[in-house]
JSON list of C-alpha atoms and ligand atoms in Angstrom, two decimals:
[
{"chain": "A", "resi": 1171, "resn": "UNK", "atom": "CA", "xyz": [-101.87, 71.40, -61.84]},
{"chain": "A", "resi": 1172, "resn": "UNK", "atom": "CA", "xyz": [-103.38, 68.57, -63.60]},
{"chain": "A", "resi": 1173, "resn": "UNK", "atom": "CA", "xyz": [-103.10, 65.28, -61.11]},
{"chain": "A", "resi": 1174, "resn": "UNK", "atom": "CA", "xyz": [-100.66, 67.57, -59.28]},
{"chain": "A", "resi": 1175, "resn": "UNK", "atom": "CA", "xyz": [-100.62, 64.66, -56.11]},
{"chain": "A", "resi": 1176, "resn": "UNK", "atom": "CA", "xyz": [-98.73, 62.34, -58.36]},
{"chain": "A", "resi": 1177, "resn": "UNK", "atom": "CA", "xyz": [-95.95, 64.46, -58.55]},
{"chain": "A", "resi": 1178, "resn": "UNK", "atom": "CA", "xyz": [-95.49, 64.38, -54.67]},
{"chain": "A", "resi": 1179, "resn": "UNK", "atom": "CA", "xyz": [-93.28, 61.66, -53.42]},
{"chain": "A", "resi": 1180, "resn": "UNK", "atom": "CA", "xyz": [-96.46, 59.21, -51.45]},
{"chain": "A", "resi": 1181, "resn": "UNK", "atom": "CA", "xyz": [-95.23, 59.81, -47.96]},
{"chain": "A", "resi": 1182, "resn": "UNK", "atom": "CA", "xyz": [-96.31, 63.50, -48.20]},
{"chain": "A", "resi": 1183, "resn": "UNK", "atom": "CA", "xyz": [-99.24, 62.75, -50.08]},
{"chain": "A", "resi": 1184, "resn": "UNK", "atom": "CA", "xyz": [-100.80, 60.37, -47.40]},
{"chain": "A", "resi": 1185, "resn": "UNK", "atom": "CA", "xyz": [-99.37, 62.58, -44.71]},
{"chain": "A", "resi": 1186, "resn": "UNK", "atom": "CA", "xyz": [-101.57, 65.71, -46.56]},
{"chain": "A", "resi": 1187, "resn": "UNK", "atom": "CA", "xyz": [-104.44, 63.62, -46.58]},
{"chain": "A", "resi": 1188, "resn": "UNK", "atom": "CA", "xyz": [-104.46, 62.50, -42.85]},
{"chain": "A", "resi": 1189, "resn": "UNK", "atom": "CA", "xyz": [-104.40, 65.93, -41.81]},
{"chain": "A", "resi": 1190, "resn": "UNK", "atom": "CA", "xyz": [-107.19, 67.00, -43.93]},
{"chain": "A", "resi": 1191, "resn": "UNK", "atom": "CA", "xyz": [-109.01, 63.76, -42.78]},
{"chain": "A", "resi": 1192, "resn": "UNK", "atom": "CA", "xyz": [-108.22, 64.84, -39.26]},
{"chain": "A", "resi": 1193, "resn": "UNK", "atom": "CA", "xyz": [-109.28, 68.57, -39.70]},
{"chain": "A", "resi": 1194, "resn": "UNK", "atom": "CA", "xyz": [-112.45, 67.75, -41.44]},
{"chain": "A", "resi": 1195, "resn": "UNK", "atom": "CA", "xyz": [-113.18, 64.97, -38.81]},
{"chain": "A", "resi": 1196, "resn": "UNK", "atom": "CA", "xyz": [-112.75, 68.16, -35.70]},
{"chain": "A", "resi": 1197, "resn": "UNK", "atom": "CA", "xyz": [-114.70, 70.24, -37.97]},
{"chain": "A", "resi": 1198, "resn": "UNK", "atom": "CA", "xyz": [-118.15, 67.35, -38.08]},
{"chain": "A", "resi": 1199, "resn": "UNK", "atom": "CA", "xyz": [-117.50, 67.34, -34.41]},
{"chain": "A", "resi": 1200, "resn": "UNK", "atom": "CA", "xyz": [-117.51, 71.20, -33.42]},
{"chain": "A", "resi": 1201, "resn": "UNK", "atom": "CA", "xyz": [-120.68, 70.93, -36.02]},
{"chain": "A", "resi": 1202, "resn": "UNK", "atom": "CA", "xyz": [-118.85, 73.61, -38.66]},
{"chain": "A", "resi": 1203, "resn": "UNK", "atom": "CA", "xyz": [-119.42, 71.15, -41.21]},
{"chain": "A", "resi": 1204, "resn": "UNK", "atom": "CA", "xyz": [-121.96, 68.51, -41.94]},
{"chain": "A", "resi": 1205, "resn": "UNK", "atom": "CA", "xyz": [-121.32, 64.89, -40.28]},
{"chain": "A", "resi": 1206, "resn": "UNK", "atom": "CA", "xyz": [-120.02, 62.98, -44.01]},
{"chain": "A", "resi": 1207, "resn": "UNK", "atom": "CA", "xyz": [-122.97, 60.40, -43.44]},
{"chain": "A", "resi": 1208, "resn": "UNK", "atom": "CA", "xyz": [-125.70, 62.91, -43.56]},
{"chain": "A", "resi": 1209, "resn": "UNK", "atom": "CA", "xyz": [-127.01, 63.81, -46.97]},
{"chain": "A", "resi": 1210, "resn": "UNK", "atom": "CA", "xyz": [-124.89, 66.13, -48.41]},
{"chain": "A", "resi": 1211, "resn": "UNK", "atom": "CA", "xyz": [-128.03, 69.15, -49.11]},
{"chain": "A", "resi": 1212, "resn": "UNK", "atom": "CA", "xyz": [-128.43, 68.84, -44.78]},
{"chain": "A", "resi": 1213, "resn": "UNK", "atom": "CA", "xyz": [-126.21, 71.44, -43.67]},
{"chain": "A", "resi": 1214, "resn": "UNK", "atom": "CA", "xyz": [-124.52, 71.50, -40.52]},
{"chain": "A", "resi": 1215, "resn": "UNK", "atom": "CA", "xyz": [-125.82, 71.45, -36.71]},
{"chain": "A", "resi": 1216, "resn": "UNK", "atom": "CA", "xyz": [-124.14, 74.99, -36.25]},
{"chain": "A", "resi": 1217, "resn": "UNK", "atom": "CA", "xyz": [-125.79, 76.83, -39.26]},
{"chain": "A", "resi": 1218, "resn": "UNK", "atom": "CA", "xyz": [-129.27, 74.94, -38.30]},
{"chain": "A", "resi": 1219, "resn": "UNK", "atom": "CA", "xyz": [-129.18, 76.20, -34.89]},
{"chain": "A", "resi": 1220, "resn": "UNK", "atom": "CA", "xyz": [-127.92, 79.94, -35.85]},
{"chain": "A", "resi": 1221, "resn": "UNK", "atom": "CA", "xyz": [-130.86, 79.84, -38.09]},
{"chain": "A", "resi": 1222, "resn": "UNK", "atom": "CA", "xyz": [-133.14, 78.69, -35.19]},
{"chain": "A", "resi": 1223, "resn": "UNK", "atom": "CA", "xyz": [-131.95, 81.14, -33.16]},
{"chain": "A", "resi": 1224, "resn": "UNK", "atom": "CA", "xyz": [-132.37, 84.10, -35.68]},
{"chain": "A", "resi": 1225, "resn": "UNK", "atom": "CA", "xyz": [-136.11, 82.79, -36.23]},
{"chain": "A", "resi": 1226, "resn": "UNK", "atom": "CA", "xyz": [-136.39, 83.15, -32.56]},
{"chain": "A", "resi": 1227, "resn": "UNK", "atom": "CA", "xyz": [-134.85, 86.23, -32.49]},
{"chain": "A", "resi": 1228, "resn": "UNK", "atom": "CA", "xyz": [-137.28, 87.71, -35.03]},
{"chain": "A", "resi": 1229, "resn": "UNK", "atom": "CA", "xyz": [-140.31, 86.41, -33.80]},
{"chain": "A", "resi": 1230, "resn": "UNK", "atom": "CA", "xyz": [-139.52, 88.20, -29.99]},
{"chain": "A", "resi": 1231, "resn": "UNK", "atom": "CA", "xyz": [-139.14, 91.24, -32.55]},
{"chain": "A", "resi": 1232, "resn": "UNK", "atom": "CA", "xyz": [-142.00, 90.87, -34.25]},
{"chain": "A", "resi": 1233, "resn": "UNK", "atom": "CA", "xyz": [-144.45, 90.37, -30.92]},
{"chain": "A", "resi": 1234, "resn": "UNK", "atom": "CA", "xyz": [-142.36, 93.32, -28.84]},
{"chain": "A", "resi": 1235, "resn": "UNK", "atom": "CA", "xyz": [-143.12, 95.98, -32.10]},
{"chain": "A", "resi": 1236, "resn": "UNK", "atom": "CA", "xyz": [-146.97, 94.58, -31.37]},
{"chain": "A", "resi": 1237, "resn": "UNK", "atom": "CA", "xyz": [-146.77, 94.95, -28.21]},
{"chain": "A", "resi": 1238, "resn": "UNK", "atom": "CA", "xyz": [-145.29, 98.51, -28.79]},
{"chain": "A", "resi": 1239, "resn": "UNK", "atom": "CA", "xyz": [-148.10, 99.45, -31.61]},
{"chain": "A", "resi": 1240, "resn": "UNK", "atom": "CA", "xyz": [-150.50, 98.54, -28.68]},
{"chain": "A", "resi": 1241, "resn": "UNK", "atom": "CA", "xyz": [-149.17, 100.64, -25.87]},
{"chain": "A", "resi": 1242, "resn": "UNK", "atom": "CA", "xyz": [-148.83, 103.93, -28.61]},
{"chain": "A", "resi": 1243, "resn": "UNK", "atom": "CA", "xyz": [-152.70, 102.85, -29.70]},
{"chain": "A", "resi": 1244, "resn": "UNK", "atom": "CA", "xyz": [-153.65, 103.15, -25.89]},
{"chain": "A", "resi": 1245, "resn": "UNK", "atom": "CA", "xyz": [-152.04, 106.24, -24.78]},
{"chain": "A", "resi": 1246, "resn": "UNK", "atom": "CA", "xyz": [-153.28, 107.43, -27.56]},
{"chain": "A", "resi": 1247, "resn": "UNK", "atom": "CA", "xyz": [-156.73, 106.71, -26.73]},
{"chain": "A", "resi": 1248, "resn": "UNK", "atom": "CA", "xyz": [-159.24, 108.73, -25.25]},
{"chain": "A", "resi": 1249, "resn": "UNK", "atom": "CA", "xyz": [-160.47, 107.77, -21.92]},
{"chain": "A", "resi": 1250, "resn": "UNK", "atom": "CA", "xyz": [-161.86, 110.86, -20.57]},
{"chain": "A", "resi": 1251, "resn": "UNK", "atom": "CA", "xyz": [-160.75, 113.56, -18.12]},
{"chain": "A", "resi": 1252, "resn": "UNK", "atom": "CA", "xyz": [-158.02, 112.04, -15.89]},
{"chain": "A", "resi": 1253, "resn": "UNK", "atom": "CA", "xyz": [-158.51, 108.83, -17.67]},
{"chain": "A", "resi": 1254, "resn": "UNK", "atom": "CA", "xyz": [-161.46, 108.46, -15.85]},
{"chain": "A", "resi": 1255, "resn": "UNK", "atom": "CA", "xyz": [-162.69, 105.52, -17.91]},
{"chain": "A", "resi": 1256, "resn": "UNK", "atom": "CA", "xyz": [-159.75, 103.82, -18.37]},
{"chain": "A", "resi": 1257, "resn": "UNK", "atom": "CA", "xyz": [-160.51, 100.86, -15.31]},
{"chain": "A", "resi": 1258, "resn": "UNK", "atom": "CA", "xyz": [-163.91, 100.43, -17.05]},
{"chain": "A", "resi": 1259, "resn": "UNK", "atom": "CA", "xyz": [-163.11, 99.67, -20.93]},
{"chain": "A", "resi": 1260, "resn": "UNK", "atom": "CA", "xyz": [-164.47, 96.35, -21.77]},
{"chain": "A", "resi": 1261, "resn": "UNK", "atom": "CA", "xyz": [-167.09, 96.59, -18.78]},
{"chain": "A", "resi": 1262, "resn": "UNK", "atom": "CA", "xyz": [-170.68, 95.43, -20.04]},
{"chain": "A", "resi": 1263, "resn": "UNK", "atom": "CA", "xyz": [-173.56, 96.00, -18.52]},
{"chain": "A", "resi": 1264, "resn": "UNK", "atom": "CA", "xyz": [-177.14, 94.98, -20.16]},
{"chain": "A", "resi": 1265, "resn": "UNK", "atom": "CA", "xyz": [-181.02, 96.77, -19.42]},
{"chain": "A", "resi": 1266, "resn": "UNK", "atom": "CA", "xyz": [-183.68, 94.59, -20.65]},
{"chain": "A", "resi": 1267, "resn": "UNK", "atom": "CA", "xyz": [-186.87, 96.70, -22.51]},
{"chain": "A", "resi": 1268, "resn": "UNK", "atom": "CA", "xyz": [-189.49, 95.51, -23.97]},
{"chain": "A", "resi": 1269, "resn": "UNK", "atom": "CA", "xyz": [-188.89, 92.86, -27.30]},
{"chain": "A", "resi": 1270, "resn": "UNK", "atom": "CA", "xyz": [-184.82, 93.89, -26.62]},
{"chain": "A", "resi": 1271, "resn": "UNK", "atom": "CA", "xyz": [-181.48, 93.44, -24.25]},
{"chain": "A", "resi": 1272, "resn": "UNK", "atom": "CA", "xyz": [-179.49, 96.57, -24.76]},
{"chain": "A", "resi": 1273, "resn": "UNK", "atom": "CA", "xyz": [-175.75, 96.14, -24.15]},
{"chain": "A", "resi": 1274, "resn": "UNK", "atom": "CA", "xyz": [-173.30, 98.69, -23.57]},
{"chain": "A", "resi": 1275, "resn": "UNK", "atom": "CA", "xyz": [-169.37, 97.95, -23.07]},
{"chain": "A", "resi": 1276, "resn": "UNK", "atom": "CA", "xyz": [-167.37, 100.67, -21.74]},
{"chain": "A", "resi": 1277, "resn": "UNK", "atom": "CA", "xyz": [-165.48, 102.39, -24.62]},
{"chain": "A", "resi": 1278, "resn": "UNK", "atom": "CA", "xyz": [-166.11, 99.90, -26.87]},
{"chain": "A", "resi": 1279, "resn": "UNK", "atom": "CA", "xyz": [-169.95, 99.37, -28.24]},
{"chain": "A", "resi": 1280, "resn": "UNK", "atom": "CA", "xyz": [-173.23, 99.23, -27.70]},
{"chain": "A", "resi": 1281, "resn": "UNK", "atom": "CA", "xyz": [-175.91, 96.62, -29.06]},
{"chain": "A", "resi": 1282, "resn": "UNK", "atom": "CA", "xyz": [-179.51, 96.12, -29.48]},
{"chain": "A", "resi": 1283, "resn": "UNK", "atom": "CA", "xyz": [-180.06, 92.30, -28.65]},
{"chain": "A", "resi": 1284, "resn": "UNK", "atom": "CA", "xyz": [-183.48, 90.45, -29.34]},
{"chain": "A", "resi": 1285, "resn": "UNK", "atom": "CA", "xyz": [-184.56, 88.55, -26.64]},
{"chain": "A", "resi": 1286, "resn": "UNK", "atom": "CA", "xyz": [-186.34, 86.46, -28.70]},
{"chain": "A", "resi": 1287, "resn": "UNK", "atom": "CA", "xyz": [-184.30, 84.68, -30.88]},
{"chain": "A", "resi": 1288, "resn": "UNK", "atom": "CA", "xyz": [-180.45, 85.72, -31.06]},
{"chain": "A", "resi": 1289, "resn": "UNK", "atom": "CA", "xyz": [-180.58, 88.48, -33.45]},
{"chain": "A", "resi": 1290, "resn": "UNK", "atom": "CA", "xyz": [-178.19, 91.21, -32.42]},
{"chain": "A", "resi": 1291, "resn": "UNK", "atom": "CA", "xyz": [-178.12, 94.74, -33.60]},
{"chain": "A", "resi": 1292, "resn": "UNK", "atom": "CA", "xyz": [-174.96, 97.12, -33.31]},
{"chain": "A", "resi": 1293, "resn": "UNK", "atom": "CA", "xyz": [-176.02, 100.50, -32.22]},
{"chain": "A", "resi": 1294, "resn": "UNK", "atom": "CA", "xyz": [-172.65, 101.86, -32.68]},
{"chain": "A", "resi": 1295, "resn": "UNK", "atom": "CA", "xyz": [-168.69, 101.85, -32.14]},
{"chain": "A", "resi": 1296, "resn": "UNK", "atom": "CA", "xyz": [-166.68, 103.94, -29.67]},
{"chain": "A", "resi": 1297, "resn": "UNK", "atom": "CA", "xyz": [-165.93, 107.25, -31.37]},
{"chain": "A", "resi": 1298, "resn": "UNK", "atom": "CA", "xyz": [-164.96, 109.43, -28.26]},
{"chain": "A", "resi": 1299, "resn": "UNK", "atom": "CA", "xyz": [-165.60, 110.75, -24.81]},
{"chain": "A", "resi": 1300, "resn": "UNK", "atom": "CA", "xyz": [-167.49, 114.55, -24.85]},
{"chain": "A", "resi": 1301, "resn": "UNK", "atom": "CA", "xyz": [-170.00, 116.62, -22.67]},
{"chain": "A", "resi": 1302, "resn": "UNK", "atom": "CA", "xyz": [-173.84, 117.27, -23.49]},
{"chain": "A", "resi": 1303, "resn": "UNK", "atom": "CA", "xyz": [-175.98, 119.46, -22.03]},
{"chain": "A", "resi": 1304, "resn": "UNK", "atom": "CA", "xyz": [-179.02, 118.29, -20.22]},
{"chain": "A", "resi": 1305, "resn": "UNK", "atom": "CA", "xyz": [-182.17, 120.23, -18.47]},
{"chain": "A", "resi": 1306, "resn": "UNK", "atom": "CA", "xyz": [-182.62, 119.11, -15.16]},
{"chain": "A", "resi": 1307, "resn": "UNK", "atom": "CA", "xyz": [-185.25, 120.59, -12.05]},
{"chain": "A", "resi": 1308, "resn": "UNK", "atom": "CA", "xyz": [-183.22, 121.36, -8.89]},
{"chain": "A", "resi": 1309, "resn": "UNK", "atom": "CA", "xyz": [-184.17, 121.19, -5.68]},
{"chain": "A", "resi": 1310, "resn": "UNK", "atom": "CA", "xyz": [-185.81, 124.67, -6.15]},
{"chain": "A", "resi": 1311, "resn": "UNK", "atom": "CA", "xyz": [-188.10, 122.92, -8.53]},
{"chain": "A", "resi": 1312, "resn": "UNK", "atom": "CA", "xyz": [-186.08, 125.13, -11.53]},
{"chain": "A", "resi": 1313, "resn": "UNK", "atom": "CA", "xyz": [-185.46, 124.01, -14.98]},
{"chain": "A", "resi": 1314, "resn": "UNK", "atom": "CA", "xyz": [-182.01, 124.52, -14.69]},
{"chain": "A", "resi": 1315, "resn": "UNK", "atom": "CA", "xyz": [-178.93, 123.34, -17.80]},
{"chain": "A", "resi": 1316, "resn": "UNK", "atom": "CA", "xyz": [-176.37, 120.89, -16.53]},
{"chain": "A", "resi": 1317, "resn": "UNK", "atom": "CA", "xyz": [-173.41, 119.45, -18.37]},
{"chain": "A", "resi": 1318, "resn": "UNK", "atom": "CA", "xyz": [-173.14, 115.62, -18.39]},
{"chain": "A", "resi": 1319, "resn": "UNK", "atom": "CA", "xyz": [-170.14, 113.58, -19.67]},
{"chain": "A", "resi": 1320, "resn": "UNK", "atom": "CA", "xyz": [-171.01, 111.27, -22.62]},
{"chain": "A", "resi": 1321, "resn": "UNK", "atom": "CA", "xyz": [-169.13, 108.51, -23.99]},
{"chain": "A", "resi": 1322, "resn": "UNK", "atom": "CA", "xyz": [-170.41, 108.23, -27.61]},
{"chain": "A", "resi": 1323, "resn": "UNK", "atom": "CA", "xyz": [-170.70, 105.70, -30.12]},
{"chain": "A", "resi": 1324, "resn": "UNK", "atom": "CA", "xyz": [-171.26, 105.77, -34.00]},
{"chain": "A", "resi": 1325, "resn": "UNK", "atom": "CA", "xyz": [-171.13, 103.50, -37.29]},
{"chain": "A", "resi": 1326, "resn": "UNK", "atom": "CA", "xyz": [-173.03, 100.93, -36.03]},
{"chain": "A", "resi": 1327, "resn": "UNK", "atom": "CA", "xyz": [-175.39, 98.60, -37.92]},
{"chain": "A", "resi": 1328, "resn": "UNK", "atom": "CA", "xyz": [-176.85, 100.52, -40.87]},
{"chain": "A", "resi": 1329, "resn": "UNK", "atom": "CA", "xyz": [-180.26, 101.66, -40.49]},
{"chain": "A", "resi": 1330, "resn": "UNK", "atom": "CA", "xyz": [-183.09, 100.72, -43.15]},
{"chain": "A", "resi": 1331, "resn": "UNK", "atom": "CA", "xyz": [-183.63, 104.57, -45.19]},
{"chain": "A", "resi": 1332, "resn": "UNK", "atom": "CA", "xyz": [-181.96, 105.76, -42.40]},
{"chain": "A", "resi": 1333, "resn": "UNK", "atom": "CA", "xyz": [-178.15, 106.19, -41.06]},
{"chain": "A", "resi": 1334, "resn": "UNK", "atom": "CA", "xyz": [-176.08, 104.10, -39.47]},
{"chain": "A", "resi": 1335, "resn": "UNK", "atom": "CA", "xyz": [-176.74, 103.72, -35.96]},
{"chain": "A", "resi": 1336, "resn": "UNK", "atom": "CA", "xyz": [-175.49, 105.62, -33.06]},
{"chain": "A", "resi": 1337, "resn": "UNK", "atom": "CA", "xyz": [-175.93, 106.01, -29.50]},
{"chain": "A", "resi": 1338, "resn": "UNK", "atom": "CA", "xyz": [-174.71, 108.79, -27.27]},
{"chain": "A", "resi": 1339, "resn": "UNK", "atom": "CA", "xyz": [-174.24, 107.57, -23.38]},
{"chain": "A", "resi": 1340, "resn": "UNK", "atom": "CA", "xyz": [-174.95, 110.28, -20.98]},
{"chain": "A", "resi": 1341, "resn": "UNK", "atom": "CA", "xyz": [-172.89, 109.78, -17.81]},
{"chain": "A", "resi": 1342, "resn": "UNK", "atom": "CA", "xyz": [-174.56, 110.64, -14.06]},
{"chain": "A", "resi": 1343, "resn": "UNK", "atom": "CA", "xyz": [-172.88, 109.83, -11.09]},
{"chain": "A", "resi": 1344, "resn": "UNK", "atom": "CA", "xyz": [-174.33, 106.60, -9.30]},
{"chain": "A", "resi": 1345, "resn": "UNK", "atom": "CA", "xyz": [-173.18, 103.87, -6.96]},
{"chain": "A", "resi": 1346, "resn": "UNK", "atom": "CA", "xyz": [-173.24, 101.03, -9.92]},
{"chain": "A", "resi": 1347, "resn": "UNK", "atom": "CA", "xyz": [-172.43, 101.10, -13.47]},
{"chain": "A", "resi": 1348, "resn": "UNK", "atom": "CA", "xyz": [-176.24, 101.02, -14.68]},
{"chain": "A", "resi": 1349, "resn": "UNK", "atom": "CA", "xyz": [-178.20, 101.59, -17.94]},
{"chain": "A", "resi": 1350, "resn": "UNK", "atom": "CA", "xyz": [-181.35, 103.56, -16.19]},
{"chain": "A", "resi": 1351, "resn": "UNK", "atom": "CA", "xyz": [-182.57, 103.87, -19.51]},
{"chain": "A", "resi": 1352, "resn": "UNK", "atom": "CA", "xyz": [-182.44, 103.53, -23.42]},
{"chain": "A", "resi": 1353, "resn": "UNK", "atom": "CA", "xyz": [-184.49, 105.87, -26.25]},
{"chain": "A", "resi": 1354, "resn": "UNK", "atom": "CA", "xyz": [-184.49, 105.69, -29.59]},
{"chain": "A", "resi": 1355, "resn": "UNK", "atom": "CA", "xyz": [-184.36, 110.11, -29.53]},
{"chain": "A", "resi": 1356, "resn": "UNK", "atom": "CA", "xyz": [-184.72, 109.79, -34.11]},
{"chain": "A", "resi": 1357, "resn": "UNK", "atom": "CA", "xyz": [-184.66, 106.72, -36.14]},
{"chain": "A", "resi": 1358, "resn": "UNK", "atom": "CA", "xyz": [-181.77, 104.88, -34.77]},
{"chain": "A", "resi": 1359, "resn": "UNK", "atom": "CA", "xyz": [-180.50, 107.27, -33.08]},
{"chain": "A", "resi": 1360, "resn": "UNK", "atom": "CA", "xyz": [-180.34, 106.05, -29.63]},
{"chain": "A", "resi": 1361, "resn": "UNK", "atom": "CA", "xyz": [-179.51, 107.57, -26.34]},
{"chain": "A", "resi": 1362, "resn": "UNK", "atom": "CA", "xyz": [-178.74, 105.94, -23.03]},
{"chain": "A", "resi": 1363, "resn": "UNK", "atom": "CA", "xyz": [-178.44, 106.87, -19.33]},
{"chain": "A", "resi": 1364, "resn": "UNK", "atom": "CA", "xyz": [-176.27, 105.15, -17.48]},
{"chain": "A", "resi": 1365, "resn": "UNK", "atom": "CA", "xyz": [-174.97, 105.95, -13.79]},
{"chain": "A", "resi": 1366, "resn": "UNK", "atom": "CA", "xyz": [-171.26, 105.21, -12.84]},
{"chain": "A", "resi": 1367, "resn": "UNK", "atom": "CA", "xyz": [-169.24, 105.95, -10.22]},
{"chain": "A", "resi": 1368, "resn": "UNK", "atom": "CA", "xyz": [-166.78, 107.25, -12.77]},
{"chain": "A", "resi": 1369, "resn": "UNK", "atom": "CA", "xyz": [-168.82, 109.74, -13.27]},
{"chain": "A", "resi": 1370, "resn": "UNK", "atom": "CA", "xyz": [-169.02, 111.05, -9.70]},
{"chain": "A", "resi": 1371, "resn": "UNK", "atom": "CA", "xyz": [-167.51, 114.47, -8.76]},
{"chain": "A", "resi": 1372, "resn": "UNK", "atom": "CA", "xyz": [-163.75, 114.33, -7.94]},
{"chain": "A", "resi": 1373, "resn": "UNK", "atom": "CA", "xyz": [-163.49, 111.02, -10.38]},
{"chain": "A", "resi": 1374, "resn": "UNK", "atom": "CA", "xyz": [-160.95, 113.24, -12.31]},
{"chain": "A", "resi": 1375, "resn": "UNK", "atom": "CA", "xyz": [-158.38, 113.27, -9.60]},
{"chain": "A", "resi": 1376, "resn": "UNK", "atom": "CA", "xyz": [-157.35, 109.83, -10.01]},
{"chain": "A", "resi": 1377, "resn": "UNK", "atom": "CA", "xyz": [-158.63, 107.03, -8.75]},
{"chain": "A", "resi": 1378, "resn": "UNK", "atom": "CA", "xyz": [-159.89, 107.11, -5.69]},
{"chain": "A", "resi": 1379, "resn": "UNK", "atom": "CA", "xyz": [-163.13, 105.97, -4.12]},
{"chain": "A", "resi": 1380, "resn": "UNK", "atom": "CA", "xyz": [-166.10, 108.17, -5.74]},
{"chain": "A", "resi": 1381, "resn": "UNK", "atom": "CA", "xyz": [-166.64, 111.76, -2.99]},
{"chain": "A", "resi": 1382, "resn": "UNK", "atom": "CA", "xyz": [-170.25, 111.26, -4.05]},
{"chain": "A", "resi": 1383, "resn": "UNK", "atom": "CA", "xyz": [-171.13, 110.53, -0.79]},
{"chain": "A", "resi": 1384, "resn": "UNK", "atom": "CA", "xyz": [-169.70, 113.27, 0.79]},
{"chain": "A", "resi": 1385, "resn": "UNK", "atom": "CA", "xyz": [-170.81, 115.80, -1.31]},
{"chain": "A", "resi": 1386, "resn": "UNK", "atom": "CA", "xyz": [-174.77, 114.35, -0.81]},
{"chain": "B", "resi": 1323, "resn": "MAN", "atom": "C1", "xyz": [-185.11, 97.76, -35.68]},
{"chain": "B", "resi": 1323, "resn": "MAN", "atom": "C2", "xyz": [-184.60, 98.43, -34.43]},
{"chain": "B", "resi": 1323, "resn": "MAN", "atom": "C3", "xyz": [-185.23, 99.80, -34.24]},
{"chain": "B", "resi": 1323, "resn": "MAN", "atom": "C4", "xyz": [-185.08, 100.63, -35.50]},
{"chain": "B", "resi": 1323, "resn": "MAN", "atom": "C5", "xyz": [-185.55, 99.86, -36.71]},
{"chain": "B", "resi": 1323, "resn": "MAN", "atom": "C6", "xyz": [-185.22, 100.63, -37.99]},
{"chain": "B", "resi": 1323, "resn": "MAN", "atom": "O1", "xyz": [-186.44, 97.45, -35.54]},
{"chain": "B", "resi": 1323, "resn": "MAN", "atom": "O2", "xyz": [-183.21, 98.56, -34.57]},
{"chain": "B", "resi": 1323, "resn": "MAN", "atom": "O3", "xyz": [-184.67, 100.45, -33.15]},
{"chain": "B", "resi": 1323, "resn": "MAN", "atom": "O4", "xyz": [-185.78, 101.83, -35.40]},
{"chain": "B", "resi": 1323, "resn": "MAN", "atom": "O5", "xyz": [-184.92, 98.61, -36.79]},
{"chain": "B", "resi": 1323, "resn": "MAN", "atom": "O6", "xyz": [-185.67, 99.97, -39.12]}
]
């Protein structure tokens, strides 16, 4: 096959060549093959823009199996009876006391801030949503027991010879979300009250307005 061309009479040669000519030059223009000016290693406007296109393709794949990982997380998480707490995750609310500003967001932390200076202390992470029991006097004047939702949070800043700190929010039904109080109950072990209308009677069974009212 060795110089096989100059065995062909010329006429068919040059005809072969002007129809490769002609098919590569349809070929540049469709963008199949690389334009014969551009450096040879560039490949051609077809294959650059499939590859731009698969790129974009990937990254909608990439940010909808986020997306997806998110939504799971969140159904997964535990927002208390009838979701109760879902509307309020993220909500702060702050109670200054003495040398501190105690913080506590909804479902996701609560922190002991200086007020002094900018020093702030976790007191804990949101772990999950429970029930305590707590004595209260009725209007009998009786020491009676009465379960209270709590929203609790642990592995928070570690404590000097001590664990790591932890706060348990106990949940009362009240017109504004509140911190009525903070205690320190053992060595960083921390307990706050906090009113909400969440927590109001009837909060469970969805979300309407609070029947606190009502029931008073
Ligand atoms: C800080 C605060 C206190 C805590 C001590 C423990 O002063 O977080 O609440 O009791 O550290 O060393």
């Amino acid at each position: 096959m060795y110089k096989f061309a100059a065995y062909l009479p010329p006429s068919l040669v040059s005809f072969i060549e002007d129809r490769v000519i002609s098919v590569k030059s349809y070929l540049e223009e469709k963008g199949i093959l690389p334009k014969a000016d551009e450096d040879s290693s560039s490949e051609s406007k077809a294959v650059t823009q499939a590859r731009d296109a698969l790129k974009t393709a990937q990254d909608s794949v990439t940010s909808l199996k986020n997306k997806l990982r998110d939504q799971r997380a969140d159904l997964e998480q535990d927002y208390g009876p009838g979701s109760i707490f879902r509307a309020l995750k993220g909500v702060c609310i702050t109670q200054d006391a003495g040398e501190y500003t105690y913080e506590h967001c909804f479902l996701e932390s609560t922190k002991q801030n200086q007020r002094k200076g900018s020093n702030s202390v976790s007191m804990g992470k949101f772990s999950n949503v429970g029930t305590t029991t707590v004595e209260e006097v009725n209007t009998a004047g009786e020491v009676v027991n009465v379960e209270k939702m709590t929203i609790e949070y642990n592995r928070g800043q570690s404590c000097w010879n001590g664990p790591n700190r932890s706060t348990k929010v106990i949940l009362e039904c009240g017109e504004e979300n509140k911190i009525l109080k903070t205690a320190e109950e053992e060595k960083c072990v921390y307990s706050m009250l906090v009113t909400s209308p969440a927590a109001c009677a009837g909060g469970e069974a969805g979300n309407d307005a609070p029947r606190s009212k009502d029931e008073l």
